[in-house]
Coordinates of C-alpha atoms in Angstrom, one line a residue:
Chain H
M1 CA 23.7 15.4 13.5
A2 CA 20.5 15.7 12.4
M3 CA 20.3 13.8 9.5
S4 CA 16.6 14.4 7.1
F5 CA 16.6 10.9 7.4
E6 CA 12.6 9.7 6.3
W7 CA 10.7 8.1 8.2
P8 CA 8.1 5.7 6.7
W9 CA 4.5 6.2 7.1
Q10 CA 5.4 2.9 9.4
Y11 CA 6.7 4.7 11.8
R12 CA 4.1 6.9 12.7
F13 CA 1.3 4.3 12.7
P14 CA 0.6 3.4 16.4
P15 CA 0.4 -0.7 15.7
F16 CA 3.7 -0.8 14.1
F17 CA 5.3 -1.2 17.3
T18 CA 3.3 -4.0 17.8
L19 CA 3.8 -7.3 17.1
Q20 CA 1.1 -8.4 14.6
P21 CA -1.5 -11.4 15.8
N22 CA -2.0 -11.7 12.0
M23 CA 0.7 -13.8 10.3
D24 CA 0.4 -11.8 7.2
T25 CA -0.2 -8.5 8.6
R26 CA 2.5 -10.2 10.3
Q27 CA 4.9 -10.6 7.6
K28 CA 4.3 -6.9 6.2
Q29 CA 5.5 -5.6 9.6
L30 CA 8.8 -7.5 9.9
A31 CA 9.6 -6.4 6.2
A32 CA 9.0 -2.6 7.1
W33 CA 11.5 -3.2 10.3
C34 CA 13.7 -5.0 8.3
S35 CA 14.2 -2.3 6.2
L36 CA 14.1 0.4 8.3
V37 CA 17.0 -0.5 10.6
L38 CA 18.7 -1.5 7.2
S39 CA 18.6 2.4 5.5
F40 CA 18.6 3.8 9.6
C41 CA 22.2 2.2 9.9
R42 CA 23.2 2.9 7.0
L43 CA 22.9 6.9 7.2
H44 CA 23.9 7.1 10.6
K45 CA 27.6 4.6 9.7
Q46 CA 26.2 2.5 11.6
S47 CA 27.2 -1.0 11.0
S48 CA 26.9 -2.6 14.6
M49 CA 25.0 -2.2 17.8
T50 CA 24.2 -2.9 21.3
V51 CA 20.3 -4.8 22.1
M52 CA 20.8 -2.0 25.4
E53 CA 20.9 0.6 22.9
A54 CA 18.7 -0.3 20.3
Q55 CA 16.2 -0.3 23.2
E56 CA 16.3 3.5 23.5
S57 CA 17.6 4.0 20.0
P58 CA 14.5 6.4 18.2
L59 CA 14.6 3.7 15.7
F60 CA 12.8 0.9 18.0
N61 CA 11.3 4.5 20.3
N62 CA 9.3 7.1 19.1
V63 CA 8.7 8.9 22.1
K64 CA 6.7 11.8 20.3
L65 CA 3.9 8.7 19.5
Q66 CA 4.9 7.4 23.0
R67 CA 5.9 3.8 21.0
K68 CA 8.5 1.9 21.5
L69 CA 9.0 -1.6 20.5
P70 CA 8.9 -4.7 23.1
V71 CA 12.2 -5.9 23.6
E72 CA 11.1 -9.3 22.4
S73 CA 10.1 -7.9 19.1
I74 CA 12.9 -6.3 18.5
Q75 CA 15.1 -9.6 18.7
I76 CA 12.6 -11.2 16.4
V77 CA 13.4 -8.6 13.5
L78 CA 16.8 -8.8 14.0
E79 CA 16.8 -12.5 13.8
E80 CA 14.6 -12.4 10.2
L81 CA 17.9 -9.7 9.9
R82 CA 20.2 -12.3 10.3
K83 CA 18.3 -15.0 8.2
K84 CA 18.2 -12.5 5.0
G85 CA 22.4 -12.0 6.1
N86 CA 22.3 -8.7 6.9
L87 CA 23.0 -9.1 10.7
E88 CA 25.7 -11.1 12.9
W89 CA 26.0 -11.9 16.7
L90 CA 29.0 -10.3 17.4
D91 CA 28.6 -12.5 21.0
K92 CA 27.1 -15.6 22.4
N93 CA 24.9 -13.7 24.1
K94 CA 23.4 -12.4 22.1
S95 CA 23.5 -8.6 23.3
S96 CA 25.7 -7.4 19.9
F97 CA 25.2 -7.5 16.8
L98 CA 26.9 -6.3 13.0
I99 CA 24.6 -4.9 10.6
M100 CA 25.0 -4.9 7.2
W101 CA 23.2 -3.1 4.5
R102 CA 25.3 -4.5 1.9
R103 CA 25.0 -8.0 3.1
P104 CA 28.9 -9.4 2.6
E105 CA 28.9 -11.4 -1.0
E106 CA 27.1 -8.5 -2.4
W107 CA 30.0 -6.3 -0.9
G108 CA 31.7 -9.2 -2.1
K109 CA 30.8 -8.8 -5.5
L110 CA 31.1 -4.9 -5.4
I111 CA 35.1 -5.3 -5.2
Y112 CA 35.9 -8.0 -7.1
Q113 CA 34.7 -6.3 -9.5
W114 CA 36.6 -3.0 -8.7
V115 CA 39.9 -5.1 -8.2
S116 CA 38.8 -6.7 -11.7
R117 CA 39.0 -3.6 -13.8
S118 CA 41.2 -1.4 -12.5
G119 CA 43.7 -5.1 -13.3
Q120 CA 44.8 -5.8 -9.6
N121 CA 44.0 -9.4 -10.4
N122 CA 46.5 -11.6 -8.3
S123 CA 47.7 -8.6 -6.1
V124 CA 48.5 -8.4 -2.5
F125 CA 47.3 -6.2 -0.3
T126 CA 47.5 -5.6 3.2
L127 CA 44.5 -5.1 5.5
Y128 CA 46.0 -2.1 6.3
E129 CA 46.0 -1.0 2.8
L130 CA 42.9 -1.9 1.6
T131 CA 41.7 0.4 4.6
C132 CA 44.3 3.0 4.8
G133 CA 44.5 2.7 8.5
E134 CA 40.8 3.7 8.9
D135 CA 40.6 1.0 11.8
T136 CA 37.5 1.7 13.4
E137 CA 38.5 -1.3 16.0
D138 CA 41.5 0.1 16.2
E139 CA 42.0 4.0 17.7
G140 CA 45.1 3.9 17.9
S141 CA 46.6 3.6 14.5
P142 CA 48.0 5.9 12.8
K143 CA 46.1 8.4 10.2
V144 CA 47.9 7.4 6.5
P145 CA 48.4 11.5 5.0
V146 CA 46.0 12.3 2.1
S147 CA 48.8 11.9 -0.3
T148 CA 50.5 8.8 0.3
R149 CA 46.9 7.2 -0.4
K150 CA 47.6 4.3 -2.9
E151 CA 44.9 3.8 -5.4
G152 CA 44.4 0.4 -3.5
C153 CA 42.3 2.5 -0.6
L154 CA 38.9 0.6 -0.2
L155 CA 36.8 2.7 1.9
F156 CA 38.2 5.9 0.7
L157 CA 36.4 5.2 -2.9
P158 CA 32.9 6.1 -3.5
E159 CA 31.2 2.7 -4.7
F160 CA 32.1 1.6 -1.6
H161 CA 30.8 4.1 1.6
G162 CA 29.6 2.9 4.3
L163 CA 31.4 -0.1 4.1
D164 CA 33.4 -1.0 7.9
E165 CA 36.0 -3.1 8.5
A166 CA 34.5 -5.4 9.8
T167 CA 32.0 -6.0 7.2
L168 CA 34.4 -6.0 4.4
L169 CA 36.0 -8.9 6.6
R170 CA 33.5 -10.8 6.3
A171 CA 33.5 -9.7 1.9
L172 CA 37.1 -11.4 1.9
Q173 CA 35.8 -14.0 3.2
A174 CA 32.9 -14.3 1.0
L175 CA 35.4 -14.2 -1.8
Q176 CA 37.1 -16.9 -0.4
Q177 CA 34.0 -19.1 0.0
E178 CA 34.4 -18.1 -3.7
H179 CA 37.8 -19.0 -4.3
K180 CA 38.0 -15.5 -5.7
A181 CA 40.4 -14.1 -3.0
E182 CA 42.7 -15.7 -0.1
I183 CA 43.1 -14.5 3.3
I184 CA 46.9 -14.2 4.1
T185 CA 48.9 -14.1 7.3
V186 CA 51.6 -11.4 6.2
S187 CA 54.2 -9.8 8.0
D188 CA 52.1 -7.4 11.0
G189 CA 48.6 -9.1 10.2
R190 CA 46.5 -10.1 7.6
G191 CA 46.3 -9.7 3.4
V192 CA 44.4 -10.8 0.7
K193 CA 45.4 -12.3 -3.1
F194 CA 43.1 -11.4 -5.3
F195 CA 43.1 -14.4 -7.9
Chain K
M1 CA -75.1 -25.3 -3.7
H2 CA -75.5 -25.6 -7.0
R3 CA -72.2 -25.9 -7.5
R4 CA -72.8 -26.7 -11.5
G5 CA -75.1 -23.4 -12.3
V6 CA -73.0 -20.9 -11.3
G7 CA -69.7 -22.3 -11.5
A8 CA -69.9 -22.4 -15.4
G9 CA -71.9 -19.3 -15.2
A10 CA -69.4 -17.1 -13.7
I11 CA -66.5 -18.6 -14.4
A12 CA -67.6 -17.4 -18.0
K13 CA -68.4 -14.2 -17.1
K14 CA -65.7 -13.8 -16.3
K15 CA -63.5 -15.4 -19.0
L16 CA -65.6 -12.6 -21.0
A17 CA -64.4 -9.9 -18.7
E18 CA -61.5 -10.6 -18.5
A19 CA -60.9 -10.9 -22.3
K20 CA -62.5 -7.5 -23.1
Y21 CA -59.6 -6.0 -20.5
K22 CA -57.5 -7.9 -21.9
E23 CA -58.6 -6.7 -25.4
R24 CA -58.4 -3.1 -24.0
G25 CA -55.1 -3.4 -22.1
T26 CA -53.3 -4.4 -25.8
V27 CA -55.1 -1.0 -27.4
L28 CA -53.7 1.2 -24.4
A29 CA -50.5 -0.1 -24.5
E30 CA -49.5 0.1 -28.3
D31 CA -51.2 3.4 -28.3
Q32 CA -49.3 4.0 -24.9
L33 CA -46.0 2.9 -26.6
A34 CA -46.7 4.2 -30.3
Q35 CA -46.3 7.5 -28.1
M36 CA -43.8 7.5 -25.8
S37 CA -42.0 5.6 -28.8
K38 CA -42.3 9.8 -30.7
Q39 CA -41.1 10.9 -27.3
L40 CA -38.6 9.0 -26.5
D41 CA -37.4 10.0 -30.4
M42 CA -37.6 13.4 -29.8
F43 CA -35.4 13.7 -27.1
K44 CA -32.6 11.3 -28.7
T45 CA -31.9 13.7 -31.2
N46 CA -32.4 16.7 -29.2
L47 CA -30.2 14.9 -26.9
E48 CA -27.9 14.2 -29.7
E49 CA -27.7 17.6 -30.3
F50 CA -27.0 18.4 -27.3
A51 CA -24.6 16.6 -26.4
S52 CA -22.0 16.9 -30.1
K53 CA -22.8 21.3 -29.2
H54 CA -20.6 20.2 -25.7
K55 CA -19.1 17.1 -26.0
Q56 CA -15.9 19.1 -24.8
E57 CA -17.5 20.9 -21.4
I58 CA -18.5 17.0 -20.9
R59 CA -15.0 15.5 -21.3
K60 CA -13.3 18.6 -19.6
N61 CA -15.9 19.6 -16.3
P62 CA -17.0 17.5 -14.1
E63 CA -19.5 19.1 -13.1
F64 CA -20.9 19.6 -16.0
R65 CA -20.7 16.0 -16.7
V66 CA -22.1 14.9 -13.7
Q67 CA -25.4 17.5 -14.2
F68 CA -25.0 15.5 -17.9
Q69 CA -25.3 12.1 -16.2
D70 CA -28.3 12.9 -14.3
M71 CA -30.3 13.6 -17.4
C72 CA -29.6 10.8 -19.1
A73 CA -30.3 8.5 -16.3
T74 CA -34.5 10.6 -15.6
I75 CA -35.1 10.1 -19.6
G76 CA -33.8 6.0 -19.0
V77 CA -29.7 7.0 -20.6
D78 CA -27.1 5.4 -19.1
P79 CA -24.4 6.5 -21.1
L80 CA -21.7 3.8 -20.2
A81 CA -23.9 0.8 -20.0
S82 CA -22.0 -0.6 -23.4
G83 CA -18.6 0.2 -24.4
K84 CA -19.7 -0.1 -28.3
G85 CA -23.1 1.8 -28.5
F86 CA -24.6 5.1 -30.0
W87 CA -23.1 7.6 -26.1
S88 CA -20.0 5.8 -26.0
E89 CA -18.7 6.3 -29.0
M90 CA -21.0 9.7 -29.9
L91 CA -18.8 10.9 -26.5
G92 CA -16.5 9.3 -25.8
V93 CA -17.3 8.9 -22.0
G94 CA -17.3 5.6 -22.3
D95 CA -13.6 6.0 -22.6
F96 CA -13.4 8.1 -20.1
Y97 CA -14.3 5.9 -17.2
Y98 CA -12.9 3.0 -18.2
E99 CA -9.7 5.2 -18.5
L100 CA -10.6 6.5 -14.8
G101 CA -10.8 2.4 -14.2
V102 CA -7.6 1.4 -14.7
Q103 CA -6.4 4.9 -12.5
I104 CA -8.5 3.1 -9.6
I105 CA -7.8 0.2 -9.9
E106 CA -3.4 0.4 -10.2
V107 CA -4.3 2.8 -7.2
C108 CA -5.7 0.3 -5.4
L109 CA -3.0 -2.4 -6.3
A110 CA -0.6 0.3 -5.3
L111 CA -1.9 1.2 -1.8
K112 CA -3.4 -3.0 -1.1
H113 CA -0.6 -3.9 0.9
R114 CA -0.6 -0.7 3.0
N115 CA -4.0 -0.8 3.8
G116 CA -5.7 -3.9 3.2
G117 CA -8.0 -3.5 -0.3
L118 CA -10.1 -0.6 2.3
I119 CA -8.7 2.9 0.9
T120 CA -11.5 6.4 1.6
L121 CA -13.2 8.0 -1.1
E122 CA -10.8 11.6 -0.7
E123 CA -7.3 9.1 -0.4
L124 CA -8.0 7.8 -4.0
H125 CA -8.7 10.9 -5.6
Q126 CA -6.1 12.2 -3.9
Q127 CA -4.0 10.2 -5.6
V128 CA -5.6 9.4 -8.6
L129 CA -5.1 13.2 -8.8
K130 CA -1.7 12.6 -8.0
G131 CA -0.9 10.2 -10.9
R132 CA -3.1 12.3 -13.5
G133 CA -0.7 14.9 -13.6
K134 CA -1.3 19.0 -14.1
F135 CA -2.6 18.9 -18.0
A136 CA -4.9 16.1 -17.7
Q137 CA -9.0 16.7 -17.4
D138 CA -9.9 17.0 -14.3
V139 CA -11.6 14.2 -12.4
S140 CA -14.1 14.6 -9.4
Q141 CA -15.3 12.2 -6.4
D142 CA -18.1 12.5 -8.5
D143 CA -17.0 11.0 -11.3
L144 CA -14.9 7.5 -9.1
I145 CA -18.1 6.6 -8.5
R146 CA -19.3 5.9 -11.5
A147 CA -16.4 4.3 -12.6
I148 CA -16.1 1.9 -9.8
K149 CA -20.2 0.9 -9.6
K150 CA -19.0 0.2 -13.4
L151 CA -16.1 -2.1 -11.9
K152 CA -18.3 -2.8 -9.4
A153 CA -21.0 -4.3 -12.1
L154 CA -18.1 -6.1 -14.6
G155 CA -17.3 -8.5 -11.3
T156 CA -14.0 -6.7 -10.2
G157 CA -14.9 -7.4 -6.3
F158 CA -15.4 -3.5 -5.8
S159 CA -17.8 -1.9 -3.3
I160 CA -18.5 1.5 -1.8
I161 CA -19.6 1.6 1.8
P162 CA -20.8 4.5 3.0
V163 CA -19.1 5.9 5.9
G164 CA -19.8 9.8 7.7
G165 CA -21.0 11.1 4.8
T166 CA -18.4 9.9 2.9
Y167 CA -17.2 6.0 1.0
L168 CA -15.3 3.4 2.0
I169 CA -13.8 2.1 -1.7
Q170 CA -13.2 -1.8 -1.3
S171 CA -10.8 -3.0 -4.1
V172 CA -10.4 -6.7 -2.7
P173 CA -13.3 -8.9 -1.6
A174 CA -13.2 -9.3 1.3
E175 CA -16.4 -10.7 3.6
L176 CA -17.7 -7.9 5.2
N177 CA -21.4 -8.5 6.8
M178 CA -23.4 -5.2 8.5
D179 CA -21.6 -5.6 11.9
H180 CA -18.3 -4.8 10.1
T181 CA -19.9 -2.3 8.0
V182 CA -21.1 -0.1 10.8
V183 CA -17.8 -0.9 13.3
L184 CA -15.8 0.7 10.4
Q185 CA -18.0 4.0 10.3
L186 CA -17.4 3.9 13.9
A187 CA -13.3 4.1 12.8
E188 CA -13.7 6.7 10.7
K189 CA -13.4 9.0 12.8
S190 CA -10.0 9.0 14.2
G191 CA -9.3 6.4 11.9
Y192 CA -9.3 3.4 15.3
V193 CA -11.7 1.5 17.2
T194 CA -12.2 0.3 20.8
V195 CA -13.6 -2.1 22.2
S196 CA -15.3 0.7 24.6
D197 CA -16.0 2.6 22.2
I198 CA -18.6 -0.1 19.9
K199 CA -20.1 -0.7 23.7
A200 CA -20.7 2.7 23.8
T201 CA -22.2 4.0 20.8
L202 CA -23.3 0.6 19.4
K203 CA -24.5 -1.3 22.8
W204 CA -23.0 -4.5 21.5
E205 CA -21.9 -7.1 24.2
T206 CA -18.6 -7.5 24.7
E207 CA -17.9 -10.8 22.2
R208 CA -19.6 -9.4 19.3
A209 CA -17.6 -6.5 19.3
R210 CA -14.6 -8.5 20.4
Q211 CA -15.7 -10.9 16.7
V212 CA -15.6 -7.2 14.6
L213 CA -12.2 -6.4 15.5
E214 CA -11.0 -9.8 15.0
H215 CA -12.4 -10.5 11.5
L216 CA -10.8 -6.9 10.7
L217 CA -7.3 -8.1 12.1
K218 CA -8.0 -11.3 9.9
E219 CA -9.0 -9.5 6.5
G220 CA -5.7 -7.2 7.7
L221 CA -8.1 -4.3 7.2
A222 CA -7.0 -3.6 10.7
W223 CA -3.7 -3.3 12.7
L224 CA -3.3 -4.0 17.3
D225 CA -1.8 -1.8 18.8
L226 CA -1.1 -2.8 22.6
Q227 CA 0.3 0.7 24.1
A228 CA -2.7 2.5 23.4
P229 CA -3.9 4.3 26.4
G230 CA -6.1 1.6 28.4
E231 CA -6.8 -0.3 26.3
A232 CA -6.3 -2.4 22.8
H233 CA -6.5 0.4 19.8
Y234 CA -7.5 -1.6 16.5
W235 CA -6.6 1.0 13.9
L236 CA -7.6 0.6 10.4
P237 CA -4.6 1.7 7.5
A238 CA -7.5 3.3 5.8
L239 CA -8.5 5.4 7.5
F240 CA -4.8 6.9 9.0
T241 CA -4.8 10.2 7.6
D242 CA -2.1 10.4 7.7
L243 CA -1.3 8.4 4.9
Y244 CA -2.8 10.6 2.7
S245 CA 0.7 12.6 2.4
Q246 CA 2.4 9.8 2.0
E247 CA 4.0 8.7 -1.9
I248 CA 3.1 6.0 -3.6
T249 CA 6.9 4.3 -3.3
A250 CA 8.4 2.9 -5.8
D251 CA 8.0 -0.6 -4.5
E252 CA 4.4 -0.7 -4.4
A253 CA 4.3 1.2 -7.9
R254 CA 5.7 -1.9 -8.7
E255 CA 3.3 -3.7 -7.6
A256 CA 0.7 -1.7 -9.8
L257 CA 2.6 -3.1 -12.3
P258 CA 0.4 -6.4 -14.3

């Protein structure tokens, strides 16, 4: 899956892989790293990663340049992303994380717009329906054949390209916070009602 | 010593001699002035004729422009002296350089966050040409230097630093002294410099070298690389040749807008 990913100029600049001592320069550097991480993960459709994977990924390890961002610096970049709302730690040890190139609130807004536009306020969806069985976490679930996919298959709509189930859940939680949706329990799992 | 006698007489004589010289000097000066004035008028008329004949050429052809400017310089005329006035109105040369100055400022603003306000003349040239598009008038490096000198005179903080046969243009007034500039010149070859490089080439003490490099880091002109073989390398984004091929990104273009 060789993507024609366009690396930014910083990626070929050797000092980019050293945490800069000058604070102003460091700010620029971290901003560039955050941007790079998000576009890399978006293009490679990577919604979660472990820190171990990250260390060896071409993202932080430029083999050709013989430079790699040390793990302590990677942690700093990840913390920046977390502060911006694009990253969530999946475990207490901070060994794996969810990476969201669009923040859950932003996804939530798009979802709510779609719901309103298609006149589906006050309708209930099971999470399964929303994802049309594209359950990225559960390999065993049967795939819903194309012909039976309803209008509610969020993850197949072009505007939701790149939205995975874990992020979808957080987007719905964000909507719930704004009282625009409510996550409910249905017979075989979870569902959501939009207001 | 007969002070009075010698003193008074000598002084008087001296004064008389001075007066005579002065008179002659004045006469000479007036004469010369009249002659020079006539000559200048002649020059001016000829130059006017020349300028009107070759106005198009001056605007279109960078080489021609250089020669024209040199010619003006030899008779002490600066076509860019003021916005209004004979020359800039006559030729529109002033406008040309004014517009170019604005373009230069835009490019420098857009790239400032990358290179700390330091850019090679080559890269500036490339970026300016790109910005002008295919059908605009051609612009030479000489044109850029002239425009920058004008900007400098206007107090915009621009300065021109000679390095290895070319120039570095500083658009943000960072405090750079001789030591700093000399190290920049050293870094020009490979885009980076080390303490060892400085000690070997400039024969400085370690501390002096370190101080300069620290200053460059502080001014945002250099980045630190601790994974280089041997010792720490200090890279200057402005000199990082690979950057030349980089387009100005949308974010950077936004930065250039007022």
